[in-house]
Amino acid sequence: MSMDIALLHAVVEVAKAGGFREAARVTGSNASRLSDAVRRAEQQLGIRLFHRTTRTVVLTEAGRALIDRLLPAMNEVDAALDALNRYRNTPGGTLRLNVPVSAARLVLPALVPEFLRRYPDIQLEIVAESNVQDVFRDGCDAGIRYDERLEQDVVAIPIGPRIQRFAAAASPAYLDVHGRPAHPRDLIQHQCLRGRFASGVMPPWEFEREGERLSVEVKGPLVVSVGGAVDLALGTAIAGTGIIYLFEEWLRPAIDNGQLEAILQPWWLSFSGLYLYYNDRRLIPAPLQAFIDFVREANGAL
């Protein structure tokens, strides 16, 4: 039986994602196109592959039997196509990375332009999120995380500065009115601009000095989602509404130009930098291998 391989790819992607919308998001397609491809595959095969309701898309018994045989074959096809990269002057293809917003803001801008210049045939896709999840589930080739976020069975290589700090700051106008904290506990009396993770957790502010570490439960007039809404908190701090505690490099431009004044500097918390991680039990696509080599080269230049 002859069939368009693109239709089979659509079946596999929908099965892996558990639905048309999620498969469309992962593949960069759209749900209606994937639905049409699956329908055409079912017509050509003469058998239903998915049970569809308004809320769920589930493989039929026949669909499961097909995917069990088809998925390894598709992986082998992808591996064969990727192997052609060794015959190119430069590798090509798509590299999809799942990264925290802080990495997209503070680390990748120093790497991405040169990487894309060196590898013009690679399309780099960055998925920047505040919630921590399995990057491979969303079709990503690799991820960037802090060491405490690393998963098991992955290879990790350093990327970006090896030491980072959180910095506390507020506008001079705010501090002139409300006073300058001399100790982290003084923050309890101040208006603080806080962040909440996608999980719902709103972490306390942590500080450390000469081995003494403490957490402060602060309060204030603004709570933003960690990630995309952090710039709103930064702008609010610059406008004189309260104190912000954020990555030092994120605040540094505003501190250097006088929009913000650094406070509690001896207490700023230091922590280890980010890591690029990937699963070495899988075939490493050529674009990912190029990025791994590029990051190692950048590390050697630090």
Short mmCIF file of C-alpha atoms in Angstrom, two decimals:
data_model
loop_
_atom_site.label_atom_id
_atom_site.label_comp_id
_atom_site.label_asym_id
_atom_site.label_seq_id
_atom_site.Cartn_x
_atom_site.Cartn_y
_atom_site.Cartn_z
CA MET A 1 0.00 0.00 0.00
CA SER A 2 1.41 3.37 -1.05
CA MET A 3 0.90 6.38 1.22
CA ASP A 4 2.23 9.92 1.50
CA ILE A 5 4.83 9.87 4.28
CA ALA A 6 3.66 13.34 5.36
CA LEU A 7 0.32 11.84 6.35
CA LEU A 8 2.06 9.25 8.49
CA HIS A 9 4.16 11.96 10.10
CA ALA A 10 0.93 13.77 11.02
CA VAL A 11 -0.47 10.60 12.61
CA VAL A 12 2.70 10.15 14.66
CA GLU A 13 2.80 13.77 15.85
CA VAL A 14 -0.85 13.74 16.94
CA ALA A 15 -0.34 10.43 18.74
CA LYS A 16 2.76 11.69 20.56
CA ALA A 17 1.12 14.98 21.55
CA GLY A 18 -2.22 13.46 22.52
CA GLY A 19 -4.24 15.93 20.49
CA PHE A 20 -4.38 18.13 17.41
CA ARG A 21 -3.88 21.48 19.14
CA GLU A 22 -0.86 20.32 21.13
CA ALA A 23 0.63 18.63 18.05
CA ALA A 24 0.13 21.84 16.08
CA ARG A 25 1.88 23.86 18.80
CA VAL A 26 4.85 21.49 18.92
CA THR A 27 5.27 21.18 15.16
CA GLY A 28 4.48 24.78 14.23
CA SER A 29 1.57 23.63 12.07
CA ASN A 30 -2.13 24.20 12.68
CA ALA A 31 -4.77 21.89 14.12
CA SER A 32 -7.09 21.88 11.12
CA ARG A 33 -4.27 20.88 8.75
CA LEU A 34 -3.22 18.03 11.04
CA SER A 35 -6.82 16.90 11.43
CA ASP A 36 -7.22 16.82 7.67
CA ALA A 37 -3.99 14.85 7.27
CA VAL A 38 -5.10 12.26 9.83
CA ARG A 39 -8.52 11.98 8.17
CA ARG A 40 -6.87 11.37 4.79
CA ALA A 41 -4.55 8.76 6.31
CA GLU A 42 -7.55 6.95 7.80
CA GLN A 43 -9.35 7.06 4.44
CA GLN A 44 -6.39 5.60 2.60
CA LEU A 45 -5.86 2.90 5.24
CA GLY A 46 -9.56 2.17 5.48
CA ILE A 47 -9.53 2.10 9.28
CA ARG A 48 -10.03 4.55 12.13
CA LEU A 49 -6.82 5.42 14.01
CA PHE A 50 -8.19 7.82 16.66
CA HIS A 51 -11.30 8.10 18.81
CA ARG A 52 -12.24 11.79 18.74
CA THR A 53 -14.45 13.72 21.13
CA THR A 54 -14.71 17.45 21.78
CA ARG A 55 -12.20 17.04 24.61
CA THR A 56 -9.99 14.07 23.84
CA VAL A 57 -8.15 12.38 20.98
CA VAL A 58 -7.21 8.77 21.82
CA LEU A 59 -5.66 6.07 19.67
CA THR A 60 -7.85 3.15 18.71
CA GLU A 61 -6.49 -0.37 19.11
CA ALA A 62 -5.54 -0.32 15.43
CA GLY A 63 -3.96 3.10 15.87
CA ARG A 64 -1.84 1.87 18.78
CA ALA A 65 -0.69 -1.14 16.75
CA LEU A 66 0.31 1.14 13.88
CA ILE A 67 2.18 3.62 16.12
CA ASP A 68 4.08 0.81 17.85
CA ARG A 69 5.53 -0.20 14.50
CA LEU A 70 5.60 3.20 12.84
CA LEU A 71 7.35 5.29 15.50
CA PRO A 72 10.68 3.41 15.44
CA ALA A 73 10.61 3.50 11.64
CA MET A 74 9.97 7.26 11.60
CA ASN A 75 12.80 7.81 14.06
CA GLU A 76 15.09 5.85 11.76
CA VAL A 77 14.00 7.93 8.76
CA ASP A 78 14.74 11.12 10.70
CA ALA A 79 18.13 9.73 11.69
CA ALA A 80 18.92 8.84 8.08
CA LEU A 81 18.01 12.32 6.87
CA ASP A 82 20.02 13.93 9.64
CA ALA A 83 23.04 11.80 8.71
CA LEU A 84 23.17 13.67 5.41
CA ASN A 85 24.33 16.70 7.37
CA ARG A 86 27.83 15.30 7.53
CA TYR A 87 28.11 15.82 3.78
CA ARG A 88 27.16 19.51 3.98
CA ASN A 89 29.67 22.32 4.34
CA THR A 90 27.64 23.46 7.33
CA PRO A 91 24.89 21.53 9.17
CA GLY A 92 21.29 22.46 8.51
CA GLY A 93 17.90 21.85 10.07
CA THR A 94 15.93 23.04 13.07
CA LEU A 95 17.22 23.27 16.64
CA ARG A 96 14.53 23.72 19.28
CA LEU A 97 15.60 24.75 22.79
CA ASN A 98 13.46 25.08 25.91
CA VAL A 99 14.89 27.77 28.19
CA PRO A 100 13.88 29.90 31.17
CA VAL A 101 13.06 33.52 30.38
CA SER A 102 16.15 34.60 32.30
CA ALA A 103 18.36 32.64 29.89
CA ALA A 104 16.68 34.19 26.87
CA ARG A 105 17.22 37.62 28.39
CA LEU A 106 20.64 37.35 29.99
CA VAL A 107 22.66 34.54 28.36
CA LEU A 108 21.52 33.76 24.82
CA PRO A 109 21.91 37.29 23.35
CA ALA A 110 25.68 36.91 23.70
CA LEU A 111 25.64 33.58 21.82
CA VAL A 112 22.80 33.43 19.32
CA PRO A 113 23.87 36.07 16.74
CA GLU A 114 27.31 34.52 16.22
CA PHE A 115 25.90 30.99 16.19
CA LEU A 116 23.38 31.89 13.46
CA ARG A 117 26.06 33.72 11.49
CA ARG A 118 28.30 30.67 11.60
CA TYR A 119 25.50 28.22 10.76
CA PRO A 120 23.17 29.97 8.30
CA ASP A 121 21.35 26.74 7.41
CA ILE A 122 20.19 26.15 11.00
CA GLN A 123 16.86 27.52 12.16
CA LEU A 124 16.97 28.12 15.90
CA GLU A 125 13.67 28.02 17.78
CA ILE A 126 13.65 29.22 21.39
CA VAL A 127 10.79 28.25 23.71
CA ALA A 128 11.15 30.58 26.70
CA GLU A 129 8.98 29.64 29.68
CA SER A 130 8.83 30.31 33.39
CA ASN A 131 7.55 26.86 34.34
CA VAL A 132 9.95 23.93 34.54
CA GLN A 133 8.95 20.93 32.48
CA ASP A 134 10.26 17.98 30.48
CA VAL A 135 11.75 19.74 27.47
CA PHE A 136 11.73 16.59 25.37
CA ARG A 137 7.98 16.27 25.78
CA ASP A 138 7.43 19.39 23.71
CA GLY A 139 9.62 18.23 20.88
CA CYS A 140 12.66 20.19 22.07
CA ASP A 141 16.12 18.89 21.32
CA ALA A 142 17.73 20.29 24.47
CA GLY A 143 17.13 22.67 27.33
CA ILE A 144 18.81 25.24 29.52
CA ARG A 145 18.29 25.04 33.27
CA TYR A 146 19.98 25.81 36.58
CA ASP A 147 21.68 22.84 38.19
CA GLU A 148 18.92 22.22 40.72
CA ARG A 149 16.51 21.84 37.80
CA LEU A 150 18.50 19.20 35.94
CA GLU A 151 16.77 15.95 35.15
CA GLN A 152 18.27 12.50 35.49
CA ASP A 153 20.03 10.76 32.64
CA VAL A 154 21.11 13.95 30.88
CA VAL A 155 24.45 15.43 29.92
CA ALA A 156 25.00 18.98 31.18
CA ILE A 157 27.56 21.51 30.01
CA PRO A 158 27.99 25.04 31.41
CA ILE A 159 26.56 27.91 29.39
CA GLY A 160 26.99 31.58 30.22
CA PRO A 161 28.46 33.14 33.39
CA ARG A 162 29.22 30.58 36.08
CA ILE A 163 28.16 32.78 38.98
CA GLN A 164 25.02 34.90 39.06
CA ARG A 165 23.48 37.05 41.79
CA PHE A 166 20.14 38.41 42.80
CA ALA A 167 20.18 42.16 43.36
CA ALA A 168 17.85 44.37 45.40
CA ALA A 169 17.14 47.89 44.21
CA ALA A 170 14.63 50.71 44.23
CA SER A 171 14.38 54.16 42.75
CA PRO A 172 16.19 56.93 44.66
CA ALA A 173 12.85 58.74 44.97
CA TYR A 174 11.25 55.75 46.70
CA LEU A 175 14.20 55.36 49.08
CA ASP A 176 14.23 59.07 49.91
CA VAL A 177 10.61 58.79 51.07
CA HIS A 178 10.59 55.34 52.68
CA GLY A 179 14.18 55.01 53.88
CA ARG A 180 17.01 52.71 52.90
CA PRO A 181 16.92 49.20 54.39
CA ALA A 182 19.99 48.35 56.47
CA HIS A 183 19.10 44.65 56.87
CA PRO A 184 16.95 42.24 54.82
CA ARG A 185 14.41 42.05 57.66
CA ASP A 186 13.75 45.77 57.14
CA LEU A 187 12.06 44.81 53.88
CA ILE A 188 9.02 43.65 55.84
CA GLN A 189 8.18 47.33 56.31
CA HIS A 190 8.58 48.18 52.63
CA GLN A 191 6.53 47.88 49.45
CA CYS A 192 8.06 45.02 47.50
CA LEU A 193 7.38 43.95 43.93
CA ARG A 194 7.08 40.19 43.84
CA GLY A 195 7.00 37.34 41.31
CA ARG A 196 4.86 34.22 41.12
CA PHE A 197 5.85 31.08 39.20
CA ALA A 198 3.44 29.33 36.84
CA SER A 199 3.06 26.63 39.51
CA GLY A 200 1.50 29.23 41.82
CA VAL A 201 4.51 29.39 44.13
CA MET A 202 5.51 32.88 45.25
CA PRO A 203 8.98 32.37 46.74
CA PRO A 204 10.36 34.38 49.64
CA TRP A 205 13.34 36.62 49.05
CA GLU A 206 16.56 34.87 50.09
CA PHE A 207 19.74 36.59 51.22
CA GLU A 208 23.16 35.47 52.39
CA ARG A 209 26.11 37.13 54.11
CA GLU A 210 29.23 35.50 55.57
CA GLY A 211 27.53 32.11 55.83
CA GLU A 212 24.31 33.47 57.31
CA ARG A 213 21.33 32.79 55.08
CA LEU A 214 17.80 34.00 55.66
CA SER A 215 14.45 34.18 53.89
CA VAL A 216 12.13 37.15 54.08
CA GLU A 217 8.41 36.99 53.35
CA VAL A 218 7.81 40.36 51.75
CA LYS A 219 4.58 42.11 50.80
CA GLY A 220 3.70 44.77 48.32
CA PRO A 221 1.29 46.23 45.81
CA LEU A 222 2.32 44.22 42.72
CA VAL A 223 2.72 40.53 41.89
CA VAL A 224 3.80 39.52 38.38
CA SER A 225 4.25 36.20 36.61
CA VAL A 226 7.89 35.15 36.68
CA GLY A 227 9.05 35.37 33.11
CA GLY A 228 7.18 37.51 30.65
CA ALA A 229 5.81 40.03 33.16
CA VAL A 230 9.06 40.77 34.99
CA ASP A 231 9.76 43.85 32.89
CA LEU A 232 6.53 45.32 34.23
CA ALA A 233 7.87 44.94 37.77
CA LEU A 234 11.15 46.54 36.69
CA GLY A 235 9.36 49.50 35.16
CA THR A 236 7.22 49.85 38.28
CA ALA A 237 10.34 49.92 40.47
CA ILE A 238 11.92 52.58 38.27
CA ALA A 239 8.71 54.62 38.59
CA GLY A 240 9.19 54.67 42.38
CA THR A 241 6.52 52.23 43.54
CA GLY A 242 8.64 49.76 45.47
CA ILE A 243 11.68 47.51 45.86
CA ILE A 244 12.58 44.82 43.32
CA TYR A 245 14.78 41.73 43.83
CA LEU A 246 15.90 40.21 40.55
CA PHE A 247 18.89 38.93 38.58
CA GLU A 248 21.68 41.48 38.90
CA GLU A 249 22.29 41.57 35.15
CA TRP A 250 18.61 42.31 34.57
CA LEU A 251 18.78 45.32 36.89
CA ARG A 252 22.32 46.44 36.04
CA PRO A 253 21.45 48.90 33.21
CA ALA A 254 18.94 50.73 35.42
CA ILE A 255 21.39 50.79 38.33
CA ASP A 256 24.23 52.08 36.17
CA ASN A 257 22.15 54.91 34.69
CA GLY A 258 20.79 55.96 38.09
CA GLN A 259 17.17 54.94 37.56
CA LEU A 260 17.58 52.43 40.39
CA GLU A 261 19.77 52.47 43.49
CA ALA A 262 21.29 49.23 44.72
CA ILE A 263 20.50 48.31 48.34
CA LEU A 264 21.60 45.55 50.72
CA GLN A 265 24.55 44.66 48.47
CA PRO A 266 26.47 42.64 51.11
CA TRP A 267 23.42 40.35 51.33
CA TRP A 268 22.89 39.64 47.64
CA LEU A 269 22.51 35.90 47.06
CA SER A 270 24.99 34.23 44.68
CA PHE A 271 24.17 31.01 42.83
CA SER A 272 25.68 28.84 40.12
CA GLY A 273 25.02 29.60 36.47
CA LEU A 274 23.04 27.82 33.79
CA TYR A 275 23.65 24.53 31.99
CA LEU A 276 22.79 23.31 28.53
CA TYR A 277 21.51 19.78 28.86
CA TYR A 278 20.52 17.04 26.46
CA ASN A 279 19.85 13.32 26.43
CA ASP A 280 22.86 11.47 25.09
CA ARG A 281 20.84 8.25 24.83
CA ARG A 282 19.11 9.70 21.80
CA LEU A 283 20.62 10.42 18.43
CA ILE A 284 22.10 13.92 18.63
CA PRO A 285 20.87 15.86 15.58
CA ALA A 286 23.51 17.78 13.66
CA PRO A 287 22.12 21.23 14.61
CA LEU A 288 22.27 20.31 18.28
CA GLN A 289 25.79 18.94 17.96
CA ALA A 290 26.83 22.19 16.31
CA PHE A 291 25.35 24.18 19.19
CA ILE A 292 27.01 21.93 21.79
CA ASP A 293 30.39 22.43 20.11
CA PHE A 294 29.75 26.18 19.85
CA VAL A 295 28.93 26.47 23.56
CA ARG A 296 32.04 24.48 24.51
CA GLU A 297 34.12 26.79 22.35
CA ALA A 298 32.54 29.82 24.05
CA ASN A 299 33.28 28.30 27.46
CA GLY A 300 36.93 27.91 26.49
CA ALA A 301 37.09 31.59 25.58
CA LEU A 302 35.81 32.74 28.99
#
